[in-house]
PDB file of C-alpha atoms in Angstrom:
ATOM      1  CA  MET F 363      17.638  68.490 -45.001  1.00 40.00           C
ATOM      2  CA  PRO F 364      14.802  65.802 -44.018  1.00 46.00           C
ATOM      3  CA  ASN F 365      13.049  67.389 -46.760  1.00 53.00           C
ATOM      4  CA  GLU F 366      15.649  67.048 -49.379  1.00 55.00           C
ATOM      5  CA  GLN F 367      15.003  64.508 -52.625  1.00 56.00           C
ATOM      6  CA  VAL F 368      17.854  62.372 -52.791  1.00 60.00           C
ATOM      7  CA  PRO F 369      18.728  62.172 -57.015  1.00 67.00           C
ATOM      8  CA  GLY F 370      17.985  58.129 -58.267  1.00 68.00           C
ATOM      9  CA  LYS F 371      15.787  57.934 -55.456  1.00 66.00           C
ATOM     10  CA  PRO F 372      12.412  57.870 -55.207  1.00 66.00           C
ATOM     11  CA  ARG F 373      10.055  59.515 -53.006  1.00 70.00           C
ATOM     12  CA  THR F 374       7.898  57.107 -50.247  1.00 74.00           C
ATOM     13  CA  ARG F 375       4.024  58.431 -50.101  1.00 79.00           C
ATOM     14  CA  ARG F 376       1.748  56.644 -48.455  1.00 88.00           C
ATOM     15  CA  TYR F 377      -1.953  56.858 -49.986  1.00 91.00           C
ATOM     16  CA  SER F 378      -4.882  56.273 -47.821  1.00 93.00           C
ATOM     17  CA  GLN F 379      -7.655  53.483 -47.939  1.00 93.00           C
ATOM     18  CA  GLU F 380     -10.002  56.302 -49.353  1.00 94.00           C
ATOM     19  CA  GLU F 381      -7.294  57.064 -52.573  1.00 94.00           C
ATOM     20  CA  LYS F 382      -6.812  53.391 -53.346  1.00 95.00           C
ATOM     21  CA  ASP F 383      -9.883  52.289 -53.654  1.00 95.00           C
ATOM     22  CA  ALA F 384     -10.921  55.580 -55.472  1.00 96.00           C
ATOM     23  CA  ALA F 385      -8.046  54.213 -58.379  1.00 96.00           C
ATOM     24  CA  VAL F 386      -9.343  50.741 -58.237  1.00 96.00           C
ATOM     25  CA  ARG F 387     -12.903  52.033 -58.894  1.00 96.00           C
ATOM     26  CA  MET F 388     -11.531  54.168 -61.425  1.00 96.00           C
ATOM     27  CA  VAL F 389      -9.676  51.427 -62.695  1.00 96.00           C
ATOM     28  CA  ARG F 390     -12.861  49.595 -62.807  1.00 95.00           C
ATOM     29  CA  SER F 391     -14.646  51.630 -64.139  1.00 95.00           C
ATOM     30  CA  LEU F 392     -12.730  52.415 -67.151  1.00 95.00           C
ATOM     31  CA  ARG F 393     -12.344  48.966 -68.357  1.00 92.00           C
ATOM     32  CA  ALA F 394     -15.618  48.244 -68.552  1.00 93.00           C
ATOM     33  CA  GLU F 395     -15.968  51.441 -70.339  1.00 92.00           C
ATOM     34  CA  LEU F 396     -13.375  50.836 -73.188  1.00 90.00           C
ATOM     35  CA  GLY F 397     -14.212  46.706 -72.862  1.00 90.00           C
ATOM     36  CA  THR F 398     -10.122  45.722 -72.639  1.00 88.00           C
ATOM     37  CA  THR F 399      -7.372  45.982 -69.440  1.00 85.00           C
ATOM     38  CA  GLN F 400      -4.690  47.002 -71.830  1.00 91.00           C
ATOM     39  CA  GLY F 401      -3.522  50.523 -70.340  1.00 92.00           C
ATOM     40  CA  THR F 402      -6.213  50.976 -67.785  1.00 94.00           C
ATOM     41  CA  VAL F 403      -3.780  51.186 -65.174  1.00 95.00           C
ATOM     42  CA  GLN F 404      -1.758  53.738 -66.860  1.00 95.00           C
ATOM     43  CA  ARG F 405      -3.938  55.932 -67.859  1.00 95.00           C
ATOM     44  CA  VAL F 406      -5.702  56.210 -64.726  1.00 96.00           C
ATOM     45  CA  ALA F 407      -1.946  56.331 -62.253  1.00 95.00           C
ATOM     46  CA  GLU F 408      -1.127  59.125 -65.210  1.00 95.00           C
ATOM     47  CA  GLN F 409      -4.485  60.862 -64.470  1.00 95.00           C
ATOM     48  CA  LEU F 410      -3.907  60.720 -60.915  1.00 95.00           C
ATOM     49  CA  GLY F 411      -0.588  61.369 -60.359  1.00 93.00           C
ATOM     50  CA  TYR F 412      -0.282  57.846 -58.597  1.00 94.00           C
ATOM     51  CA  GLY F 413       3.447  55.470 -59.067  1.00 94.00           C
ATOM     52  CA  VAL F 414       1.286  52.762 -61.826  1.00 95.00           C
ATOM     53  CA  GLU F 415       2.807  49.295 -59.665  1.00 95.00           C
ATOM     54  CA  SER F 416       0.954  50.819 -56.923  1.00 95.00           C
ATOM     55  CA  VAL F 417      -2.525  51.428 -58.807  1.00 96.00           C
ATOM     56  CA  ARG F 418      -2.182  47.403 -60.597  1.00 96.00           C
ATOM     57  CA  ILE F 419      -0.779  46.215 -57.258  1.00 96.00           C
ATOM     58  CA  TRP F 420      -3.868  47.628 -55.314  1.00 96.00           C
ATOM     59  CA  VAL F 421      -6.067  46.399 -58.161  1.00 96.00           C
ATOM     60  CA  LYS F 422      -4.490  43.480 -57.688  1.00 96.00           C
ATOM     61  CA  GLN F 423      -5.395  43.108 -54.090  1.00 96.00           C
ATOM     62  CA  ALA F 424      -9.016  44.478 -54.815  1.00 96.00           C
ATOM     63  CA  ASP F 425      -9.222  41.237 -57.031  1.00 94.00           C
ATOM     64  CA  ILE F 426      -8.166  38.909 -54.584  1.00 95.00           C
ATOM     65  CA  ASP F 427      -9.802  40.707 -51.371  1.00 94.00           C
ATOM     66  CA  GLU F 428     -13.480  40.279 -53.558  1.00 93.00           C
ATOM     67  CA  GLY F 429     -12.750  36.709 -55.078  1.00 91.00           C
ATOM     68  CA  HIS F 430     -12.201  37.401 -58.578  1.00 91.00           C
ATOM     69  CA  ALA F 431      -8.792  36.634 -58.094  1.00 92.00           C
ATOM     70  CA  PRO F 432      -6.607  33.465 -56.487  1.00 93.00           C
ATOM     71  CA  GLY F 433      -4.095  34.576 -53.671  1.00 93.00           C
ATOM     72  CA  VAL F 434      -4.155  35.378 -49.678  1.00 93.00           C
ATOM     73  CA  SER F 435      -6.893  37.756 -48.789  1.00 94.00           C
ATOM     74  CA  THR F 436      -5.331  41.037 -46.358  1.00 93.00           C
ATOM     75  CA  THR F 437      -7.689  39.995 -43.962  1.00 94.00           C
ATOM     76  CA  GLU F 438      -6.350  36.396 -44.117  1.00 95.00           C
ATOM     77  CA  ALA F 439      -2.457  37.905 -44.588  1.00 95.00           C
ATOM     78  CA  ALA F 440      -3.702  40.458 -41.292  1.00 96.00           C
ATOM     79  CA  ARG F 441      -4.308  37.144 -39.298  1.00 97.00           C
ATOM     80  CA  ILE F 442      -1.056  35.375 -40.680  1.00 97.00           C
ATOM     81  CA  ARG F 443       1.022  38.038 -39.173  1.00 97.00           C
ATOM     82  CA  ASP F 444      -0.668  38.034 -35.964  1.00 98.00           C
ATOM     83  CA  LEU F 445      -0.271  34.338 -35.472  1.00 98.00           C
ATOM     84  CA  GLU F 446       3.465  35.545 -36.404  1.00 98.00           C
ATOM     85  CA  GLN F 447       3.177  37.764 -34.269  1.00 97.00           C
ATOM     86  CA  GLU F 448       1.919  35.415 -31.426  1.00 98.00           C
ATOM     87  CA  ASN F 449       4.579  32.353 -32.453  1.00 98.00           C
ATOM     88  CA  ARG F 450       8.013  34.437 -31.970  1.00 98.00           C
ATOM     89  CA  GLU F 451       6.548  35.717 -28.438  1.00 98.00           C
ATOM     90  CA  LEU F 452       5.319  32.494 -26.694  1.00 98.00           C
ATOM     91  CA  ARG F 453       8.562  31.081 -28.304  1.00 98.00           C
ATOM     92  CA  ARG F 454      10.140  34.353 -26.188  1.00 97.00           C
ATOM     93  CA  ALA F 455       8.524  33.288 -23.326  1.00 97.00           C
ATOM     94  CA  ASN F 456       9.222  29.654 -23.656  1.00 97.00           C
ATOM     95  CA  GLU F 457      12.444  30.092 -23.873  1.00 96.00           C
ATOM     96  CA  ILE F 458      12.607  32.406 -20.281  1.00 96.00           C
ATOM     97  CA  LEU F 459      10.651  29.847 -18.952  1.00 95.00           C
ATOM     98  CA  LYS F 460      13.039  26.984 -19.582  1.00 94.00           C
ATOM     99  CA  ARG F 461      16.292  29.008 -18.790  1.00 93.00           C
ATOM    100  CA  ALA F 462      14.385  29.760 -15.296  1.00 92.00           C
ATOM    101  CA  ALA F 463      13.454  25.983 -14.843  1.00 91.00           C
ATOM    102  CA  SER F 464      17.495  25.308 -15.716  1.00 89.00           C
ATOM    103  CA  PHE F 465      18.495  28.129 -13.259  1.00 87.00           C
ATOM    104  CA  PHE F 466      16.261  26.834 -10.687  1.00 85.00           C
ATOM    105  CA  GLY F 467      16.621  23.015 -11.302  1.00 82.00           C
ATOM    106  CA  ALA F 468      20.573  23.716 -10.843  1.00 77.00           C
ATOM    107  CA  GLU F 469      19.823  26.228  -7.547  1.00 74.00           C
ATOM    108  CA  LEU F 470      17.819  23.602  -6.082  1.00 73.00           C
ATOM    109  CA  ASP F 471      20.364  20.932  -6.848  1.00 72.00           C
ATOM    110  CA  ARG F 472      23.507  22.427  -4.871  1.00 73.00           C
ATOM    111  CA  GLN F 473      21.707  23.129  -2.013  1.00 73.00           C
ATOM    112  CA  HIS F 474      20.446  19.424  -1.916  1.00 69.00           C
ATOM    113  CA  LYS F 475      23.693  18.191  -2.211  1.00 69.00           C
ATOM    114  CA  LYS F 476      25.250  20.434   0.697  1.00 62.00           C
TER     115      LYS F 476
END
């Protein structure tokens, strides 16, 4: 049952970095050969049996990563993701420390009042 294709729901596939890089090279090669960008992504995607939007995204990200187009590079996005995760962990730790300080502060007040 887990391997069954659900009607109307596309199957997701993970592509290796080598597959992505090869598709990007093919698109760029075809663009250079034809001297146009029109239809190149679709032709390569159909030839390889990949999704057109997947290949389009890979080419766009490769252009950003190489500085040919504006945007957030892959390394910058990873760094931001890591910093956001660290920020969440620090906020969580800070909240725990605040609660502990409040608890122990209240406990000290109770002992002092006796």
